Coordinates of C-alpha atoms in Angstrom, one line a residue:
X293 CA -41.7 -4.6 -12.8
X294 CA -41.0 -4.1 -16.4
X295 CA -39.1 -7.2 -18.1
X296 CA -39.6 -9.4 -15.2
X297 CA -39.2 -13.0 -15.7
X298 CA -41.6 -15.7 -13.4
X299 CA -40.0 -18.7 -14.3
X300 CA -37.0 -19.0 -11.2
X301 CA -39.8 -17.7 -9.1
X302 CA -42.7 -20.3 -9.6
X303 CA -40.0 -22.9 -9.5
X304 CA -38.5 -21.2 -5.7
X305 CA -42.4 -20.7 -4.5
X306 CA -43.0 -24.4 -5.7
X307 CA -40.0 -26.0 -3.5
X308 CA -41.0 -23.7 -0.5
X309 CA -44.4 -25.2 -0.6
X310 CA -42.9 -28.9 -0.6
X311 CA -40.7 -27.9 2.1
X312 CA -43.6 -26.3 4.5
X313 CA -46.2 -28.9 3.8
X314 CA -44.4 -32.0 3.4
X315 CA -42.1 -31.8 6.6
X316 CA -41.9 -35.6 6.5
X317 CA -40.0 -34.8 3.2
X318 CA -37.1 -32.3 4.9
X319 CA -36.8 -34.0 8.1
X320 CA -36.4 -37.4 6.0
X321 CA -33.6 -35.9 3.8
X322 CA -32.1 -33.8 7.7
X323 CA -32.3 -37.3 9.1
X324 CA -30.4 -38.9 6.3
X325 CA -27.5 -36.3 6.0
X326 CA -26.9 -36.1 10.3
X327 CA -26.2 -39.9 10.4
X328 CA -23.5 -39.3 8.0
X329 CA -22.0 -35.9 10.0
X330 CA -22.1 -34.7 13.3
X331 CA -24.4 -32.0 14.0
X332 CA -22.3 -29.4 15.2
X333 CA -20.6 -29.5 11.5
X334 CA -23.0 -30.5 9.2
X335 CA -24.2 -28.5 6.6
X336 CA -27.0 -29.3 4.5
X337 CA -27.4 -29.3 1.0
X338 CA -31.2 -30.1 -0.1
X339 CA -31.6 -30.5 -3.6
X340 CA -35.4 -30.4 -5.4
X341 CA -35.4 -34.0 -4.9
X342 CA -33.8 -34.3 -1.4
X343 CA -30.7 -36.0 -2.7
X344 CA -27.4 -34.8 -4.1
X345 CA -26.0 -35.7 -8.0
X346 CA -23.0 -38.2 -7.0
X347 CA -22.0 -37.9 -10.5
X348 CA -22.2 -34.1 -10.4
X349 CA -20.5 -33.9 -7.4
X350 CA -17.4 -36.2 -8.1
X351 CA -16.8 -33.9 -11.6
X352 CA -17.5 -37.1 -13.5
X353 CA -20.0 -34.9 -15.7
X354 CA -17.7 -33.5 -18.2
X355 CA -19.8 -30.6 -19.5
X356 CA -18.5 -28.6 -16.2
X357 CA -14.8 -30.0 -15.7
X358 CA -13.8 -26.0 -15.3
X359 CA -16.2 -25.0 -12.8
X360 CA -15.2 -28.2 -11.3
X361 CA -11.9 -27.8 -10.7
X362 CA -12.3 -23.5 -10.1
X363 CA -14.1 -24.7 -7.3
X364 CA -12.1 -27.6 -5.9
X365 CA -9.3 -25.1 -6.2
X366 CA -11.6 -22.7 -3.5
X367 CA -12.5 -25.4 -1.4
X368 CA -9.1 -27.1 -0.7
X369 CA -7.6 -23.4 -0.2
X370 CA -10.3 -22.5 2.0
X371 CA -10.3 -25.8 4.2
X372 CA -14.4 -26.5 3.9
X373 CA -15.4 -29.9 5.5
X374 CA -17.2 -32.6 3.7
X375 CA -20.9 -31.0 3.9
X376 CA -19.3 -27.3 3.0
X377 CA -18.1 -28.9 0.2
X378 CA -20.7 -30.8 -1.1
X379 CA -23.2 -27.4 -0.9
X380 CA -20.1 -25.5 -2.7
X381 CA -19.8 -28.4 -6.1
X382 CA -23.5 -28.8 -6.3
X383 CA -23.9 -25.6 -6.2
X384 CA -21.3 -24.7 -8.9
X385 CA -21.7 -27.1 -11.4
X386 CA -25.7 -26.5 -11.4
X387 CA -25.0 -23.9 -14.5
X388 CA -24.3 -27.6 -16.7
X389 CA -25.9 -29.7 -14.7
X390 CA -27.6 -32.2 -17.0
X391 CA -30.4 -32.8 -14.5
X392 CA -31.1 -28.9 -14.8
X393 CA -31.7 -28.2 -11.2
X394 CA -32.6 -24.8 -11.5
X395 CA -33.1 -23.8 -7.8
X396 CA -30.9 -25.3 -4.8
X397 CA -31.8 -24.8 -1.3
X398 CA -28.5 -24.8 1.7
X399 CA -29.7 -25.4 4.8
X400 CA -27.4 -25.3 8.2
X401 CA -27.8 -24.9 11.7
X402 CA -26.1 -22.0 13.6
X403 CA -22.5 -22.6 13.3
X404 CA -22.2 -24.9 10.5
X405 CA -20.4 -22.2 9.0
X406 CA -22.9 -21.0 6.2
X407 CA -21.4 -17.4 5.5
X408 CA -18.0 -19.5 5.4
X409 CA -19.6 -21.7 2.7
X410 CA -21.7 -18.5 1.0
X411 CA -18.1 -16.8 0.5
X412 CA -16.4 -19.6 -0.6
X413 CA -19.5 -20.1 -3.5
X414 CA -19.5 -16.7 -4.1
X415 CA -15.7 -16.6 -5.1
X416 CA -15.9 -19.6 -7.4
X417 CA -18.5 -17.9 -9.1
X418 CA -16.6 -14.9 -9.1
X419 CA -13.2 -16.6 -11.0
X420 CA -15.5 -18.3 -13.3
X421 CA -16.9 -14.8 -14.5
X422 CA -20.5 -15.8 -13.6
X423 CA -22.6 -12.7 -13.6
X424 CA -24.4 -13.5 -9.7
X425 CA -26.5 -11.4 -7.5
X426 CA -25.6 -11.9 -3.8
X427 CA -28.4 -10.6 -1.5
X428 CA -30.0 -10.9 2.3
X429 CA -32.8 -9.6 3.6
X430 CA -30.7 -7.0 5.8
X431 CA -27.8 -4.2 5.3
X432 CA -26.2 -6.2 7.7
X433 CA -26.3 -9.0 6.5
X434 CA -25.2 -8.3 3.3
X435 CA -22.2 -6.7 4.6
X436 CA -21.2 -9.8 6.5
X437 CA -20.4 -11.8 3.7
X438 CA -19.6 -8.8 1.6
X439 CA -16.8 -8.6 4.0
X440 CA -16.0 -12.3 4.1
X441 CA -15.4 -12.4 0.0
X442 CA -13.6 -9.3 -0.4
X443 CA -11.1 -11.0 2.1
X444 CA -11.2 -14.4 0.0
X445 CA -10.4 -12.6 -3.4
X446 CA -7.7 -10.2 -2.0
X447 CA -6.1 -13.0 -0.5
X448 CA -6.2 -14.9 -4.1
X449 CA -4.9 -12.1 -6.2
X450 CA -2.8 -13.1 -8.5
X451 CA -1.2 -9.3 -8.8
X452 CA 0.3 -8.9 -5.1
X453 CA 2.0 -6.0 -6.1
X454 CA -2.1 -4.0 -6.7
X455 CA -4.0 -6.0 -4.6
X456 CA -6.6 -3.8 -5.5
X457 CA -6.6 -4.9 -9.0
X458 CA -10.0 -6.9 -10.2
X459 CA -12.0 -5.4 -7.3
X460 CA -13.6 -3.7 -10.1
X461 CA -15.7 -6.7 -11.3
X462 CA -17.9 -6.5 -8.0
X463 CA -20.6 -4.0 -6.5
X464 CA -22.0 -3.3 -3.1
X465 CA -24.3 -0.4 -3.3
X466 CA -26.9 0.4 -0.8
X467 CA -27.7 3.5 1.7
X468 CA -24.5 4.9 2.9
X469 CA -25.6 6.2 5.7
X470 CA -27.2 2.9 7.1
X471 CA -24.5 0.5 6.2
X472 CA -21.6 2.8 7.4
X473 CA -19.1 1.6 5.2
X474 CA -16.6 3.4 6.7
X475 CA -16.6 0.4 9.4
X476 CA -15.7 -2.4 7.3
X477 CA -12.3 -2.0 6.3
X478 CA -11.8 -2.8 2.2
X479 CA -15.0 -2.3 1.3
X480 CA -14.8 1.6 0.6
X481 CA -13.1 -0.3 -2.7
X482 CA -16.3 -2.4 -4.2
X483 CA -18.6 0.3 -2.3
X484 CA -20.6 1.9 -5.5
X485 CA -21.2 6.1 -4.3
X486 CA -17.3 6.1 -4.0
X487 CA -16.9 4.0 -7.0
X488 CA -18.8 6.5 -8.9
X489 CA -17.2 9.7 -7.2
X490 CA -13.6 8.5 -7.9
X491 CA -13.9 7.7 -11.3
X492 CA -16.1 10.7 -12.1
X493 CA -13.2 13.0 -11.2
X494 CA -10.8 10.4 -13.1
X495 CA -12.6 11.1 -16.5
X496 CA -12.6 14.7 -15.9
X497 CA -11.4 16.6 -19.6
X498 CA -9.7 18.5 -17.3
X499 CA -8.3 16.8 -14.2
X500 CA -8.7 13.3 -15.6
X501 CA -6.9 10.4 -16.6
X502 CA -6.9 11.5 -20.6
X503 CA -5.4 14.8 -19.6
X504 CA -2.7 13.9 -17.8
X505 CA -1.8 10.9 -20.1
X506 CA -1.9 14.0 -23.1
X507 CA 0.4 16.0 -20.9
X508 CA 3.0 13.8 -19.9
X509 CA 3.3 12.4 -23.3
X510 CA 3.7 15.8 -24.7
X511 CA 6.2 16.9 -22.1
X512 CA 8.4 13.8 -22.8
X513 CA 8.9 14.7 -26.5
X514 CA 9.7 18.2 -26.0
X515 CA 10.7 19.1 -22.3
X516 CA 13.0 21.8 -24.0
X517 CA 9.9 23.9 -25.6
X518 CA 8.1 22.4 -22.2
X519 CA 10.7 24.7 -20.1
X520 CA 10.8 27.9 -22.4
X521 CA 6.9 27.9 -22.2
X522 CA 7.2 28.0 -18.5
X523 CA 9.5 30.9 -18.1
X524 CA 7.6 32.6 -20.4
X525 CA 4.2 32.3 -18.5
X526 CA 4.9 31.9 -14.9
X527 CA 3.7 35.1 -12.8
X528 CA 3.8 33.7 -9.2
X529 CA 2.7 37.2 -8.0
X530 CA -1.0 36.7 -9.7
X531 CA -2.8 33.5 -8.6
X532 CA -6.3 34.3 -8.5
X533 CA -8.4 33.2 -5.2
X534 CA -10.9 29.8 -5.7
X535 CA -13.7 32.0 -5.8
X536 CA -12.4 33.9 -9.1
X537 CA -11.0 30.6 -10.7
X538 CA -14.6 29.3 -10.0
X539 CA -16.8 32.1 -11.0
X540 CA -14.6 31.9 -14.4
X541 CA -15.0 28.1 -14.8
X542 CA -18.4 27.7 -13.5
X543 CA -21.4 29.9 -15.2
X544 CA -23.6 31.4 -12.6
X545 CA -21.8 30.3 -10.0
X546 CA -22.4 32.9 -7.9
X547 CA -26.3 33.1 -8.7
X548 CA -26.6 29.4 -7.5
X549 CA -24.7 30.5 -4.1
X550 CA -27.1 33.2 -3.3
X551 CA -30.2 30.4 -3.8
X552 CA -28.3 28.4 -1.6
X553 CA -28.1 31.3 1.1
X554 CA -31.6 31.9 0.8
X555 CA -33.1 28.6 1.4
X556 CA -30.5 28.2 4.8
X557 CA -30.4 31.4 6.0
X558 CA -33.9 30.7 8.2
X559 CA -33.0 27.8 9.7
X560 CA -28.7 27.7 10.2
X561 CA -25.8 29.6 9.1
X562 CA -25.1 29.5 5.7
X563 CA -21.6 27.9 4.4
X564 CA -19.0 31.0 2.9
X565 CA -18.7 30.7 -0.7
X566 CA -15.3 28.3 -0.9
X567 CA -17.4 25.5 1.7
X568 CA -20.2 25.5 -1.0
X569 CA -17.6 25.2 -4.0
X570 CA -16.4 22.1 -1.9
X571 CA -19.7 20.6 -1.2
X572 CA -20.9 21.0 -4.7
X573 CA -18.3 21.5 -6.9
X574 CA -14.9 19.3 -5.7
X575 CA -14.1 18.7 -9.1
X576 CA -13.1 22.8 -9.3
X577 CA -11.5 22.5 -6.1
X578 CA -8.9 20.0 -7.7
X579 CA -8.7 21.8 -11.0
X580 CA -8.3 24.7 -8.7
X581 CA -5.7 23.1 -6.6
X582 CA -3.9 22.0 -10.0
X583 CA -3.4 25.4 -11.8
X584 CA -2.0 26.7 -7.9
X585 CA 0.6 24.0 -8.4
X586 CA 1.5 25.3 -12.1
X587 CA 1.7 29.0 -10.7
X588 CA 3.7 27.8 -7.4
X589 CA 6.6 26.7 -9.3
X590 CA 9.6 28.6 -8.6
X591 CA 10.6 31.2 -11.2
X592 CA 13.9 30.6 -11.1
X593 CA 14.2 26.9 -11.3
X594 CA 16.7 25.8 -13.7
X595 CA 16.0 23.9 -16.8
X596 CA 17.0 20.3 -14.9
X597 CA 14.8 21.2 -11.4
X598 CA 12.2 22.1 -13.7
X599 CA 12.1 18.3 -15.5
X600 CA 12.6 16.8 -12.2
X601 CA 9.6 18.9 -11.0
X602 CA 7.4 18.2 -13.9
X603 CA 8.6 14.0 -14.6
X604 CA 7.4 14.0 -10.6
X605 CA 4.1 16.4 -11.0
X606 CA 2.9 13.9 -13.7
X607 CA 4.2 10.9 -11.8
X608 CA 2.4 11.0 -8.8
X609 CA -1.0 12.4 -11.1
X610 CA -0.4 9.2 -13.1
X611 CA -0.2 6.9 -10.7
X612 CA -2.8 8.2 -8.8
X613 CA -5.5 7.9 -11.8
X614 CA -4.2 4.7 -12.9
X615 CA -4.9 3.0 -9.0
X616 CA -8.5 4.3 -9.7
X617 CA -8.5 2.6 -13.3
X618 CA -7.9 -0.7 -12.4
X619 CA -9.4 -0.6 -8.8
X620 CA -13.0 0.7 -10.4
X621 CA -13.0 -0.5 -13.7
X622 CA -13.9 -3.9 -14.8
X623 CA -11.3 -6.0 -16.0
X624 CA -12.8 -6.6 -19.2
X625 CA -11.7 -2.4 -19.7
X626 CA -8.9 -2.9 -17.5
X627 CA -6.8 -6.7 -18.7
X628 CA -3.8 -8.2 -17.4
X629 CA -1.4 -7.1 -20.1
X630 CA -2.7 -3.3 -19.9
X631 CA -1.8 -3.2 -16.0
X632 CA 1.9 -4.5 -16.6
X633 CA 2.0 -1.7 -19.1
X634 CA 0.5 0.8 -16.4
X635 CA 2.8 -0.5 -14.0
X636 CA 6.0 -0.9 -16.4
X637 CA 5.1 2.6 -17.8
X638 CA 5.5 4.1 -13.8
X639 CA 8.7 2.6 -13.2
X640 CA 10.5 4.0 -16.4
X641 CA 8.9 7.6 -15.4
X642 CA 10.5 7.5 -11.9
X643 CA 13.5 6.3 -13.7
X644 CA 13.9 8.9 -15.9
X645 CA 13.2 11.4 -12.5
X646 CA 16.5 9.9 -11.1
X647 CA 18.4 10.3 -13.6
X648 CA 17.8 14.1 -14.0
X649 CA 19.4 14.3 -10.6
X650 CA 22.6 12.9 -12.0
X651 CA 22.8 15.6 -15.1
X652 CA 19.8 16.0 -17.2
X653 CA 22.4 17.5 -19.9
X654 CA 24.4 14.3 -20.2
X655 CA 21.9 12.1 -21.2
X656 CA 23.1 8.3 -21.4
X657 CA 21.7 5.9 -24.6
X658 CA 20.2 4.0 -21.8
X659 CA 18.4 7.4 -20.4
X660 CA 16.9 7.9 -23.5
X661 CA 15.8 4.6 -24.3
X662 CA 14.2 4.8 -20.9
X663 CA 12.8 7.2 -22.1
X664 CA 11.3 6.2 -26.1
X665 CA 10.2 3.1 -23.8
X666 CA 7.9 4.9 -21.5
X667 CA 6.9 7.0 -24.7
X668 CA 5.7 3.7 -25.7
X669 CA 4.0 2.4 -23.6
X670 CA 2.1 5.4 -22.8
X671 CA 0.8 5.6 -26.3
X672 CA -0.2 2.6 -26.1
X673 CA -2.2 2.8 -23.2
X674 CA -4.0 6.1 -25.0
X675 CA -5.4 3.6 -27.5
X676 CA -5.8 0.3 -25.2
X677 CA -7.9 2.1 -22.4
X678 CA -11.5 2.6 -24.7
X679 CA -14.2 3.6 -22.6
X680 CA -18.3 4.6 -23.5
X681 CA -18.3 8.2 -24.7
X682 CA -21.0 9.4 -22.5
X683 CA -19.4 8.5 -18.5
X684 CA -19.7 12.3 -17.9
X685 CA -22.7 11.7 -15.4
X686 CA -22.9 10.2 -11.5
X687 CA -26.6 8.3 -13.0
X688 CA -24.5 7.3 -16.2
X689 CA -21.0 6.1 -14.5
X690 CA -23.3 4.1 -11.8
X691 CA -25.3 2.5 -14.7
X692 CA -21.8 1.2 -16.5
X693 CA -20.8 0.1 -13.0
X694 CA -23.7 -2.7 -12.3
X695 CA -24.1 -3.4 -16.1
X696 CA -20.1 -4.6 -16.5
X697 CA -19.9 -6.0 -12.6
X698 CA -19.3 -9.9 -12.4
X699 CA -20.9 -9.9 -8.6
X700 CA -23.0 -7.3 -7.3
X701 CA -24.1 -6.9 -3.5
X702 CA -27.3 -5.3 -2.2
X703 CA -30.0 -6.0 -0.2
X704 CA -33.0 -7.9 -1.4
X705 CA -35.5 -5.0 -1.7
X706 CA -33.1 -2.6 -3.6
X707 CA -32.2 -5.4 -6.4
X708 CA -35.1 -3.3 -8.2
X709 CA -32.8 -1.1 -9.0
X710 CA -31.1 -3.8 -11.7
X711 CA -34.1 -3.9 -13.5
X712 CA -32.6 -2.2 -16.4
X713 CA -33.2 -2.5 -20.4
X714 CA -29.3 -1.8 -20.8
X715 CA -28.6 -4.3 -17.9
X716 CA -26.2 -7.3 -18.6
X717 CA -28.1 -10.4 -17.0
X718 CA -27.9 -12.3 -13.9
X719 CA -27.4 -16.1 -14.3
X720 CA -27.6 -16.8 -10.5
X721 CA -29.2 -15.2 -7.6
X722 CA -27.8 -16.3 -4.1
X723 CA -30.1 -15.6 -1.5
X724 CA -28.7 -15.8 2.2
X725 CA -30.8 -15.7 5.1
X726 CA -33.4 -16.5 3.1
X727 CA -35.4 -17.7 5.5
X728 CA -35.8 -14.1 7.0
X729 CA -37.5 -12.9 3.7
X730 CA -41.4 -12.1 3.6
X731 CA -42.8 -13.7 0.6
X732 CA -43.5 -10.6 -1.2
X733 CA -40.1 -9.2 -0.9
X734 CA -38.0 -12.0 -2.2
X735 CA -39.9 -11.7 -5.4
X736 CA -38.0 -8.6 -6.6
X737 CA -34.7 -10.5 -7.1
X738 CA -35.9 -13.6 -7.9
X739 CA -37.9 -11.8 -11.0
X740 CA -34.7 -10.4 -13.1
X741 CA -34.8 -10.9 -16.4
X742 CA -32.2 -13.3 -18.0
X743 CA -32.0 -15.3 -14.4
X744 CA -30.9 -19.2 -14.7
X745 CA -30.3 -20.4 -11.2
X746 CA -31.6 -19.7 -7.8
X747 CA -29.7 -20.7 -4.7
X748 CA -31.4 -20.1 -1.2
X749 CA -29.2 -20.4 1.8
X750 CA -30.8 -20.3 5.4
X751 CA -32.1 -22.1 8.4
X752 CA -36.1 -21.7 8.6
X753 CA -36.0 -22.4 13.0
X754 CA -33.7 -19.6 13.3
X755 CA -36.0 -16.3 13.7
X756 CA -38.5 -15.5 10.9
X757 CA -38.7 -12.2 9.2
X758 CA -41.0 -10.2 11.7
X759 CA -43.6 -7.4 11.2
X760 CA -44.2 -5.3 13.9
X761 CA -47.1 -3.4 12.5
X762 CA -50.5 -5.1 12.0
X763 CA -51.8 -2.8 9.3
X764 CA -48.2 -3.4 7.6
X765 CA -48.8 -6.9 8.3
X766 CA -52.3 -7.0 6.1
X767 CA -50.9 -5.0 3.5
X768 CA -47.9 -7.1 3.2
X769 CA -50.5 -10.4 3.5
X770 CA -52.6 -8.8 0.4
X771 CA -49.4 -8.3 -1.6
X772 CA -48.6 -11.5 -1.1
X773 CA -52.1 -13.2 -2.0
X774 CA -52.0 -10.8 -5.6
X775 CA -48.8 -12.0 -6.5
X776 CA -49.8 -15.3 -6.2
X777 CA -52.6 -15.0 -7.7
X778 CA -50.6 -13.3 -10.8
X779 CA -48.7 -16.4 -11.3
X780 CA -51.0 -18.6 -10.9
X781 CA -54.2 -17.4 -12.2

């Protein structure tokens, strides 16, 4: 793979060689850990040299006193034992380390609570902005602790009132289909195909976040002109049907229908014209649905129910697009002080809605201080919120998505997908189940460029990764033999 770095991996295939042929070595350093635990809770932490950095692990190293105390933080929260802990701190400070252990290997019976401790390791990495990969060798597996940190960092937000907010800085992206996200409550948020789909339709010219920002901006400093333009326009009597708004909006829409007909028609019934708009076009559908709302508007509304109407309209638009913002954007594009102001500028719109119920015509000073405020703030969010010009693409919002992520999720094999030139770099890859992993295959994340620290979590007498097929198992056998061969040779 293009840009691949060897260095993680010669040191990961080196410790896995001391750990298969010298089992003296493992079962001295097992040996030594149980008489200080008992076995149903132990949890072991084998370094490179079988035994753990007391000064690293007490904090006494200065070089790391934040990641430290981030992770102390996690640990006492979180209720790990003495062993949980020790895998968690070593783990942690390894990124300044002064003995430079690049690779750490966790290894723990069945219920010693590993995916407790993975999560937990996972999160401090997570507040200490350390770009990580987090990968098994399974969909399932993945998910499990997938599940287990989204928990641990929506339980530590420090914004209860959008608990949603920060979820931005992690990725899970996989096969939809296969991993059923649907099943695992949460994760729809992190997930990257809806990631991409929501915040495609939120930087729509037309439907998007800009556009409504523009509008309701506009509409507060002239509502009067706002109102007159209305009743000048509406025609409730001619709204034109989706398939008119679509042929107009859309080039050859209808010639890309008709291809569609004729490569169905053979095998099933075709969808009508509107169930193909929706498949392939749902951003129309919601422009679509949009101009209906404009046209639906009562002709006769008076000047107030028409504010009320529009101060709401825009409301519930904003507040819709901003939950996408600062659920799927990083918060590098999305800071603390930019969601008050999100948050803030909601409020004073839904202010200013109840007060037109009173008597839009005898505006209080506090009314329209309400309202230059929310003019504001607004304005302010038009120029805070600065985003890459060219997020008009699925391929190029997905791309912006891993690049910016603090933690991404996927499955060993599909980590091939990172290797990127544009791509931000990984400083750790954590590795569960590792133990489960053929040779070849844990070679694709353990490659990326830029990657500091390895850390391999497992239990190598719990079952092995299995081939079923012989012919797959000499292929995978000669793969295996090259590679080594390539870093060795």
């Amino acid at each position: 793979m293009e840009g691949a770095d060897t260095n993680i991996l010669k040191k990961v295939l080196g410790v896995v060689s001391t750990v298969r042929i010298n089992k003296s070595f493992v079962f001295c350093s097992f040996s030594k850990l149980l008489c200080m635990k008992k076995h149903s809770s132990s949890f072991l932490c084998i370094l490179q040299n079988g035994e753990n950095c007391h000064i690293c692990l007490s904090g006494e190293n200065s070089s790391h006193g934040r990641a430290y105390t981030v992770a102390q933080t996690i640990i006492s929260a979180h209720n790990l034992n003495e062993s949980q802990k020790d895998a968690v701190l070593s783990s942690v400070t390894m990124k300044k380390c002064k003995h430079n252990d690049d690779i750490k290997l966790l290894w723990g019976p069945p219920g010693t609570g590993k995916t407790k401790t993975v999560a937990s390791l996972l999160l401090s990495l997570f507040k200490l902005k350390t770009k990580t990969l987090a990968c098994a060798p399974t969909n399932n597996a993945v998910l499990e602790v997938a599940v287990r940190l989204h928990g641990l960092v929506k339980d530590s937000a420090d914004t209860p009132e959008c608990e949603t907010y920060g979820f931005g800085d992690i990725v899970l992206f996989g096969n939809s289909s296969r991993m059923k996200i649907e099943s695992y409550k949460g994760l729809e948020t992190v997930f990257l195909d809806n990631r991409v789909d929501d915040l495609l339709r939120c930087f729509s010219p037309d439907i998007g976040w800009k556009y409504y920002l523009e509008s309701t901006i506009k509409f507060l400093k002239e509502p009067e002109e706002a109102y007159v333009s209305y009743k000048n326009s509406v025609d409730v009597e001619n709204v034109m049907s989706l398939e008119e708004f679509a042929k107009r909006r859309i080039k050859n829409a209808d010639i890309a229908y008709g291809s569609y007909k004729k490569r169905v028609r053979k095998n099933r019934d075709p969808m009508t014209f509107e169930q193909f708009l929706v498949k392939k076009y749902a951003h129309i559908v919601d422009l679509y649905q949009a101009y209906k709302d404009d046209k639906k508007l009562s002709s006769g509304m008076t000047m107030e129910q028409f504010i009320k109407q529009r101060l709401s309209y825009f409301g519930e638009k904003l507040k819709k697009l901003m939950r996408t913002l600062y659920t799927h954007l990083p918060t590098s594009f999305i800071p603390l002080n930019v969601l008050k102001n999100m948050l803030r500028a909601m409020n004073l719109l839904k202010s200013l809605e109840v007060s037109i119920l009173q008597n839009i015509s005898k505006h209080t000073n506090s009314d329209n201080q309400d309202r230059d405020e929310c003019l504001e703030l607004l304005n302010i969010l038009s120029q805070s919120i600065s985003l890459p010009n060219d997020l008009r693409s699925k391929y190029a919002i997905s791309q912006f998505c891993l690049n910016n992520a603090c933690l991404v999720f996927c499955t060993a094999s599909s980590s091939f997908k990172l290797y990127k030139k544009e791509m931000t770099p990984f400083r750790y890859v954590v590795i569960d189940e590792a133990a489960q992993l053929k040779e070849c295959e844990s070679t694709i994340p353990l490659q990326l460029p830029g990657l500091r620290r390895g850390i391999l979590i497992g239990d190598e007498r719990q079952l092995p990764a299995m081939v079923k097929s012989k012919v797959r198992g000499v292929v995978i056998l000669i793969v295996t033999i090259v590679y080594f061969f390539v870093l060795y040779a």
